[in-house]
Amino acid sequence: MAPAEVPPLPEPVLLRVLELLSPRDRLRAARVCRRWRRLVLDRAVWRHVDLSAQRLSSRALWQLLRQRLQDSLRSLGLRGGLGSGTRRRLLSPALLAALGTRCPQLHRLALAETDLRAIPYESIPASLTALELNRCEIPSAWFCGSASGSLPQLQHLIICNVPAFSDRHLLNVSSQSRLKTLSLSGTYRLTDVGIQRATPQLEQLERLVLRGCGVGDAAVGSIGCHMKELRFLEISDAEFLTNAGLTRLTTLQHLETVSLDLGEKISLGAVTALCQELPQLRNLRLGRTRFEDEVTDKIRASLPLCSITHTP
């Protein structure tokens, strides 16, 4: 008996598989047959493009923009050449303008190791609602523009190890956008004063992450006063935070997840007291804490409805 032929995969399934491949593998798949080539060129396959695994030249990015990136593009990830010994910049105002024109539905842009010091903020596509910068260089005057320019109305901003990010940047972006997500990691230029000045403009935040920002009692108090819509809060490497500052967070009655990397000035009683005042709390994460497992068990016993994760 001849073996039964395996029916070909339905096109919606193949499209989904191709969408999960890297852009390079998608182009390779186009060489398999005419059918696959037609599917690779489908707009649905190019909604999400992540090129961060490789360093592109500006010329290669221009070519990709002209040949593959279409009006269906929703998110784009890129890696520049910081630390590679090259002086060539990946992005230019002209390239970003072309990206904004050709891809009007682009909502998320993730940049890694990219030099943006020659890029005016007005050049960033106005369609963006999410911007991620990882180990990038930015100019001192950014996240702001002229009154005549159309600026992105960001809802989600993630900054990781961007040494130039400062109080001024935070104030600019908080006054220009209505953020729902703000994640700041390794922004050592950010101060308590800067956070205090920005918090009145961040009242719509639902998710806040502060890692290695040197946050102290004054900033945390301002967070508790203004960010009443927070659902997720993470504070780590907060060596200046004390029990008094932690107590100020009891006003955040919508918090569902709290993640704390505790310093020496925070006591078990302060953590327990905070959590007991948060009626919506369902997840507590204690990272790199000095508390022993049996101490964490006491916290767990006092919060029966809360899942507690302890990383020694």
Tab-separated table of C-alpha atoms in Angstrom:
chain	number	residue	atom	x	y	z
A	1	MET	CA	0.000	0.000	0.000
A	2	ALA	CA	1.402	3.354	-1.001
A	3	PRO	CA	1.860	5.782	1.869
A	4	ALA	CA	-0.797	8.450	2.089
A	5	GLU	CA	0.301	11.873	0.968
A	6	VAL	CA	0.570	14.477	3.664
A	7	PRO	CA	-1.736	17.347	2.750
A	8	PRO	CA	-0.043	20.760	2.481
A	9	LEU	CA	-0.388	23.096	5.429
A	10	PRO	CA	-3.163	25.662	5.134
A	11	GLU	CA	-1.927	29.079	4.123
A	12	PRO	CA	-2.968	30.786	7.387
A	13	VAL	CA	-0.769	28.299	9.273
A	14	LEU	CA	2.172	28.832	6.924
A	15	LEU	CA	1.798	32.598	7.241
A	16	ARG	CA	1.964	32.319	11.013
A	17	VAL	CA	5.065	30.110	10.809
A	18	LEU	CA	6.793	32.535	8.446
A	19	GLU	CA	5.915	35.449	10.724
A	20	LEU	CA	7.734	33.723	13.605
A	21	LEU	CA	10.955	33.383	11.581
A	22	SER	CA	13.714	35.978	11.584
A	23	PRO	CA	13.688	38.318	8.547
A	24	ARG	CA	16.749	36.545	7.144
A	25	ASP	CA	15.064	33.132	7.408
A	26	ARG	CA	11.910	34.509	5.832
A	27	LEU	CA	13.876	35.583	2.782
A	28	ARG	CA	15.538	32.187	2.622
A	29	ALA	CA	12.132	30.514	2.772
A	30	ALA	CA	11.103	32.502	-0.310
A	31	ARG	CA	13.555	30.399	-2.338
A	32	VAL	CA	11.764	27.116	-1.573
A	33	CYS	CA	9.045	27.403	-4.204
A	34	ARG	CA	6.744	29.903	-5.879
A	35	ARG	CA	4.028	29.336	-3.316
A	36	TRP	CA	6.345	30.095	-0.417
A	37	ARG	CA	7.706	33.156	-2.179
A	38	ARG	CA	4.190	34.489	-2.595
A	39	LEU	CA	3.481	33.865	1.084
A	40	VAL	CA	6.739	35.493	2.219
A	41	LEU	CA	5.725	38.644	0.356
A	42	ASP	CA	2.354	38.731	2.129
A	43	ARG	CA	1.846	41.859	4.207
A	44	ALA	CA	0.858	39.833	7.277
A	45	VAL	CA	4.334	38.274	7.468
A	46	TRP	CA	5.971	41.696	7.868
A	47	ARG	CA	3.878	43.112	10.709
A	48	HIS	CA	6.622	42.482	13.287
A	49	VAL	CA	10.275	42.732	12.237
A	50	ASP	CA	13.115	42.202	14.725
A	51	LEU	CA	16.576	42.910	13.300
A	52	SER	CA	18.285	43.335	16.676
A	53	ALA	CA	20.189	40.047	16.364
A	54	GLN	CA	22.448	41.601	13.730
A	55	ARG	CA	24.079	44.942	13.027
A	56	LEU	CA	22.806	46.486	9.812
A	57	SER	CA	24.366	49.245	7.792
A	58	SER	CA	22.282	52.291	6.947
A	59	ARG	CA	22.400	51.211	3.306
A	60	ALA	CA	21.015	47.744	4.112
A	61	LEU	CA	18.227	49.279	6.187
A	62	TRP	CA	17.304	51.624	3.333
A	63	GLN	CA	17.139	48.641	0.980
A	64	LEU	CA	14.961	46.676	3.385
A	65	LEU	CA	12.659	49.659	3.818
A	66	ARG	CA	12.186	50.043	0.072
A	67	GLN	CA	11.731	46.347	-0.712
A	68	ARG	CA	10.066	44.698	2.295
A	69	LEU	CA	8.740	47.037	4.980
A	70	GLN	CA	5.186	48.030	4.118
A	71	ASP	CA	2.215	49.830	5.616
A	72	SER	CA	1.386	46.655	7.588
A	73	LEU	CA	4.484	47.055	9.822
A	74	ARG	CA	3.527	47.352	13.511
A	75	SER	CA	6.819	46.859	15.391
A	76	LEU	CA	10.488	47.145	14.456
A	77	GLY	CA	13.630	46.202	16.381
A	78	LEU	CA	17.068	47.484	15.325
A	79	ARG	CA	20.655	47.284	16.583
A	80	GLY	CA	23.188	50.009	15.815
A	81	GLY	CA	26.953	50.026	15.940
A	82	LEU	CA	27.920	51.473	19.329
A	83	GLY	CA	31.149	49.860	20.520
A	84	SER	CA	31.838	48.206	17.174
A	85	GLY	CA	34.521	50.675	16.156
A	86	THR	CA	32.489	52.144	13.317
A	87	ARG	CA	31.527	55.795	13.065
A	88	ARG	CA	28.653	55.180	10.695
A	89	ARG	CA	25.243	55.844	12.157
A	90	LEU	CA	22.391	53.458	11.459
A	91	LEU	CA	19.601	56.039	11.571
A	92	SER	CA	19.228	59.464	10.004
A	93	PRO	CA	16.370	61.990	9.947
A	94	ALA	CA	15.758	61.137	6.286
A	95	LEU	CA	15.519	57.404	6.964
A	96	LEU	CA	13.154	57.928	9.899
A	97	ALA	CA	11.007	60.248	7.786
A	98	ALA	CA	10.782	57.578	5.081
A	99	LEU	CA	9.940	54.968	7.727
A	100	GLY	CA	7.132	57.142	9.078
A	101	THR	CA	5.727	57.740	5.586
A	102	ARG	CA	5.970	54.167	4.319
A	103	CYS	CA	4.903	52.507	7.591
A	104	PRO	CA	2.146	54.725	9.051
A	105	GLN	CA	0.950	51.939	11.400
A	106	LEU	CA	4.324	51.514	13.110
A	107	HIS	CA	3.535	51.616	16.840
A	108	ARG	CA	6.637	50.095	18.503
A	109	LEU	CA	10.296	50.885	17.874
A	110	ALA	CA	13.010	49.076	19.864
A	111	LEU	CA	16.566	50.368	19.440
A	112	ALA	CA	19.717	48.788	20.871
A	113	GLU	CA	23.258	50.220	20.816
A	114	THR	CA	22.134	53.044	18.555
A	115	ASP	CA	23.639	56.540	18.374
A	116	LEU	CA	20.778	59.059	18.354
A	117	ARG	CA	22.787	62.175	19.149
A	118	ALA	CA	22.308	63.554	15.621
A	119	ILE	CA	18.609	62.657	15.515
A	120	PRO	CA	16.069	65.357	16.459
A	121	TYR	CA	13.173	63.954	18.436
A	122	GLU	CA	10.816	65.364	15.789
A	123	SER	CA	12.278	62.783	13.383
A	124	ILE	CA	10.868	59.863	15.373
A	125	PRO	CA	7.709	58.569	13.597
A	126	ALA	CA	4.675	60.260	15.109
A	127	SER	CA	2.719	56.988	14.949
A	128	LEU	CA	4.793	55.447	17.761
A	129	THR	CA	3.104	54.578	21.033
A	130	ALA	CA	5.976	52.433	22.392
A	131	LEU	CA	9.693	53.254	22.388
A	132	GLU	CA	12.457	51.064	23.820
A	133	LEU	CA	16.061	52.237	24.125
A	134	ASN	CA	18.734	49.795	25.253
A	135	ARG	CA	22.323	51.023	25.606
A	136	CYS	CA	21.720	53.961	23.278
A	137	GLU	CA	23.187	57.460	23.147
A	138	ILE	CA	20.719	60.352	23.162
A	139	PRO	CA	21.244	64.137	23.070
A	140	SER	CA	20.722	66.299	26.133
A	141	ALA	CA	17.615	67.937	24.657
A	142	TRP	CA	15.331	65.082	23.622
A	143	PHE	CA	11.725	63.923	24.101
A	144	CYS	CA	10.651	67.443	23.190
A	145	GLY	CA	10.231	69.403	19.977
A	146	SER	CA	8.995	72.558	18.352
A	147	ALA	CA	5.356	73.560	18.648
A	148	SER	CA	4.855	73.022	14.906
A	149	GLY	CA	6.214	69.474	14.856
A	150	SER	CA	4.151	66.308	15.262
A	151	LEU	CA	5.566	64.277	18.143
A	152	PRO	CA	4.908	60.672	19.166
A	153	GLN	CA	2.228	60.296	21.822
A	154	LEU	CA	4.037	57.589	23.730
A	155	GLN	CA	2.173	55.276	26.061
A	156	HIS	CA	5.042	52.887	26.800
A	157	LEU	CA	8.658	53.935	27.382
A	158	ILE	CA	11.460	51.523	28.304
A	159	ILE	CA	14.939	52.917	29.004
A	160	CYS	CA	17.767	50.494	29.825
A	161	ASN	CA	21.385	51.548	30.417
A	162	VAL	CA	21.123	54.867	28.593
A	163	PRO	CA	23.759	56.899	30.465
A	164	ALA	CA	22.584	60.290	29.243
A	165	PHE	CA	18.980	59.864	30.458
A	166	SER	CA	18.420	62.518	33.116
A	167	ASP	CA	15.818	64.450	35.084
A	168	ARG	CA	15.344	66.724	32.087
A	169	HIS	CA	14.502	63.816	29.799
A	170	LEU	CA	11.974	62.400	32.237
A	171	LEU	CA	10.287	65.776	32.636
A	172	ASN	CA	10.181	66.273	28.851
A	173	VAL	CA	8.624	62.918	28.062
A	174	SER	CA	6.144	63.063	30.949
A	175	SER	CA	4.890	66.464	29.818
A	176	GLN	CA	4.684	65.493	26.115
A	177	SER	CA	3.001	62.079	26.494
A	178	ARG	CA	0.487	60.278	28.669
A	179	LEU	CA	2.494	57.237	29.672
A	180	LYS	CA	0.948	54.005	30.907
A	181	THR	CA	4.254	52.097	31.145
A	182	LEU	CA	7.567	53.531	32.344
A	183	SER	CA	10.594	51.295	32.872
A	184	LEU	CA	13.921	52.882	33.867
A	185	SER	CA	16.986	50.675	34.419
A	186	GLY	CA	20.515	51.882	35.077
A	187	THR	CA	19.607	55.566	34.695
A	188	TYR	CA	22.038	56.792	37.321
A	189	ARG	CA	21.611	60.475	36.376
A	190	LEU	CA	17.980	60.384	37.476
A	191	THR	CA	17.434	61.920	40.922
A	192	ASP	CA	14.706	62.064	43.535
A	193	VAL	CA	14.077	65.678	42.573
A	194	GLY	CA	13.584	64.725	38.922
A	195	ILE	CA	11.097	61.997	39.797
A	196	GLN	CA	9.200	64.357	42.113
A	197	ARG	CA	8.884	66.986	39.370
A	198	ALA	CA	7.654	64.461	36.814
A	199	THR	CA	5.152	62.474	38.884
A	200	PRO	CA	2.263	65.000	38.604
A	201	GLN	CA	2.398	64.337	34.840
A	202	LEU	CA	2.450	60.553	35.295
A	203	GLU	CA	-0.895	60.043	36.970
A	204	GLN	CA	-2.059	57.599	34.258
A	205	LEU	CA	0.826	55.179	34.783
A	206	GLU	CA	-0.210	51.562	35.262
A	207	ARG	CA	3.241	49.960	35.246
A	208	LEU	CA	6.405	51.464	36.806
A	209	VAL	CA	9.852	49.868	36.991
A	210	LEU	CA	12.783	51.627	38.702
A	211	ARG	CA	16.025	49.630	38.683
A	212	GLY	CA	19.289	51.185	39.771
A	213	CYS	CA	17.941	54.735	39.780
A	214	GLY	CA	18.992	55.630	43.324
A	215	VAL	CA	15.381	56.239	44.285
A	216	GLY	CA	14.766	57.405	47.860
A	217	ASP	CA	11.974	58.320	50.250
A	218	ALA	CA	11.105	61.630	48.587
A	219	ALA	CA	10.582	60.094	45.151
A	220	VAL	CA	8.604	57.144	46.539
A	221	GLY	CA	6.417	59.533	48.502
A	222	SER	CA	5.651	61.444	45.313
A	223	ILE	CA	4.845	58.177	43.542
A	224	GLY	CA	2.379	57.297	46.294
A	225	CYS	CA	0.798	60.727	46.052
A	226	HIS	CA	0.273	60.915	42.289
A	227	MET	CA	0.384	57.484	40.618
A	228	LYS	CA	-2.917	56.143	41.938
A	229	GLU	CA	-3.572	53.999	38.818
A	230	LEU	CA	-0.487	51.783	39.234
A	231	ARG	CA	-1.084	48.040	38.868
A	232	PHE	CA	2.560	46.942	38.745
A	233	LEU	CA	5.462	48.429	40.713
A	234	GLU	CA	9.079	47.284	40.798
A	235	ILE	CA	11.789	49.032	42.804
A	236	SER	CA	15.278	47.560	43.000
A	237	ASP	CA	18.733	48.719	44.099
A	238	ALA	CA	17.048	51.415	46.191
A	239	GLU	CA	19.736	51.878	48.806
A	240	PHE	CA	18.274	55.192	49.987
A	241	LEU	CA	14.752	53.896	50.549
A	242	THR	CA	13.682	53.474	54.183
A	243	ASN	CA	10.656	52.163	56.059
A	244	ALA	CA	9.164	55.646	56.115
A	245	GLY	CA	9.301	55.908	52.341
A	246	LEU	CA	7.873	52.435	51.818
A	247	THR	CA	4.875	53.335	53.983
A	248	ARG	CA	3.958	56.094	51.518
A	249	LEU	CA	3.006	53.440	48.961
A	250	THR	CA	-0.092	52.340	50.915
A	251	THR	CA	-2.122	54.886	48.919
A	252	LEU	CA	-1.681	52.794	45.730
A	253	GLN	CA	-4.847	50.800	46.226
A	254	HIS	CA	-4.899	49.288	42.715
A	255	LEU	CA	-1.504	47.583	42.979
A	256	GLU	CA	-1.669	43.940	41.937
A	257	THR	CA	2.068	43.134	41.723
A	258	VAL	CA	4.891	44.542	43.851
A	259	SER	CA	8.523	43.606	43.256
A	260	LEU	CA	11.097	44.833	45.780
A	261	ASP	CA	14.855	44.402	45.913
A	262	LEU	CA	15.232	45.378	49.549
A	263	GLY	CA	18.020	47.450	51.007
A	264	GLU	CA	19.384	47.235	54.530
A	265	LYS	CA	17.080	50.017	55.728
A	266	ILE	CA	13.856	48.112	55.017
A	267	SER	CA	12.406	45.871	57.712
A	268	LEU	CA	10.159	42.826	57.550
A	269	GLY	CA	7.464	44.707	59.446
A	270	ALA	CA	7.411	47.529	56.883
A	271	VAL	CA	6.993	45.086	53.992
A	272	THR	CA	4.207	43.209	55.749
A	273	ALA	CA	2.437	46.405	56.786
A	274	LEU	CA	2.556	47.730	53.209
A	275	CYS	CA	1.182	44.549	51.688
A	276	GLN	CA	-1.645	44.306	54.195
A	277	GLU	CA	-2.810	47.790	53.134
A	278	LEU	CA	-3.046	46.844	49.430
A	279	PRO	CA	-6.398	45.088	48.863
A	280	GLN	CA	-5.703	44.140	45.216
A	281	LEU	CA	-2.221	42.731	45.803
A	282	ARG	CA	-1.844	39.226	44.390
A	283	ASN	CA	1.891	38.951	43.673
A	284	LEU	CA	4.819	39.940	45.876
A	285	ARG	CA	8.361	39.404	44.630
A	286	LEU	CA	11.280	39.812	47.002
A	287	GLY	CA	14.508	39.746	45.033
A	288	ARG	CA	17.989	39.266	46.473
A	289	THR	CA	16.588	39.967	49.917
A	290	ARG	CA	18.500	39.339	53.132
A	291	PHE	CA	15.397	37.712	54.672
A	292	GLU	CA	15.661	34.013	55.358
A	293	ASP	CA	13.068	31.576	54.022
A	294	GLU	CA	11.388	31.220	57.401
A	295	VAL	CA	10.936	34.991	57.592
A	296	THR	CA	9.364	34.975	54.152
A	297	ASP	CA	7.057	32.218	55.370
A	298	LYS	CA	5.787	34.607	58.020
A	299	ILE	CA	4.953	37.170	55.364
A	300	ARG	CA	3.181	34.459	53.367
A	301	ALA	CA	1.124	33.453	56.389
A	302	SER	CA	-0.029	37.031	56.902
A	303	LEU	CA	-1.016	37.382	53.222
A	304	PRO	CA	-2.980	34.229	52.342
A	305	LEU	CA	-4.338	35.631	49.069
A	306	CYS	CA	-0.940	36.752	47.796
A	307	SER	CA	1.603	34.678	45.870
A	308	ILE	CA	5.087	35.380	47.238
A	309	THR	CA	8.317	34.749	45.336
A	310	HIS	CA	11.608	34.937	47.231
A	311	THR	CA	14.994	35.017	45.491
A	312	PRO	CA	17.813	34.601	48.048
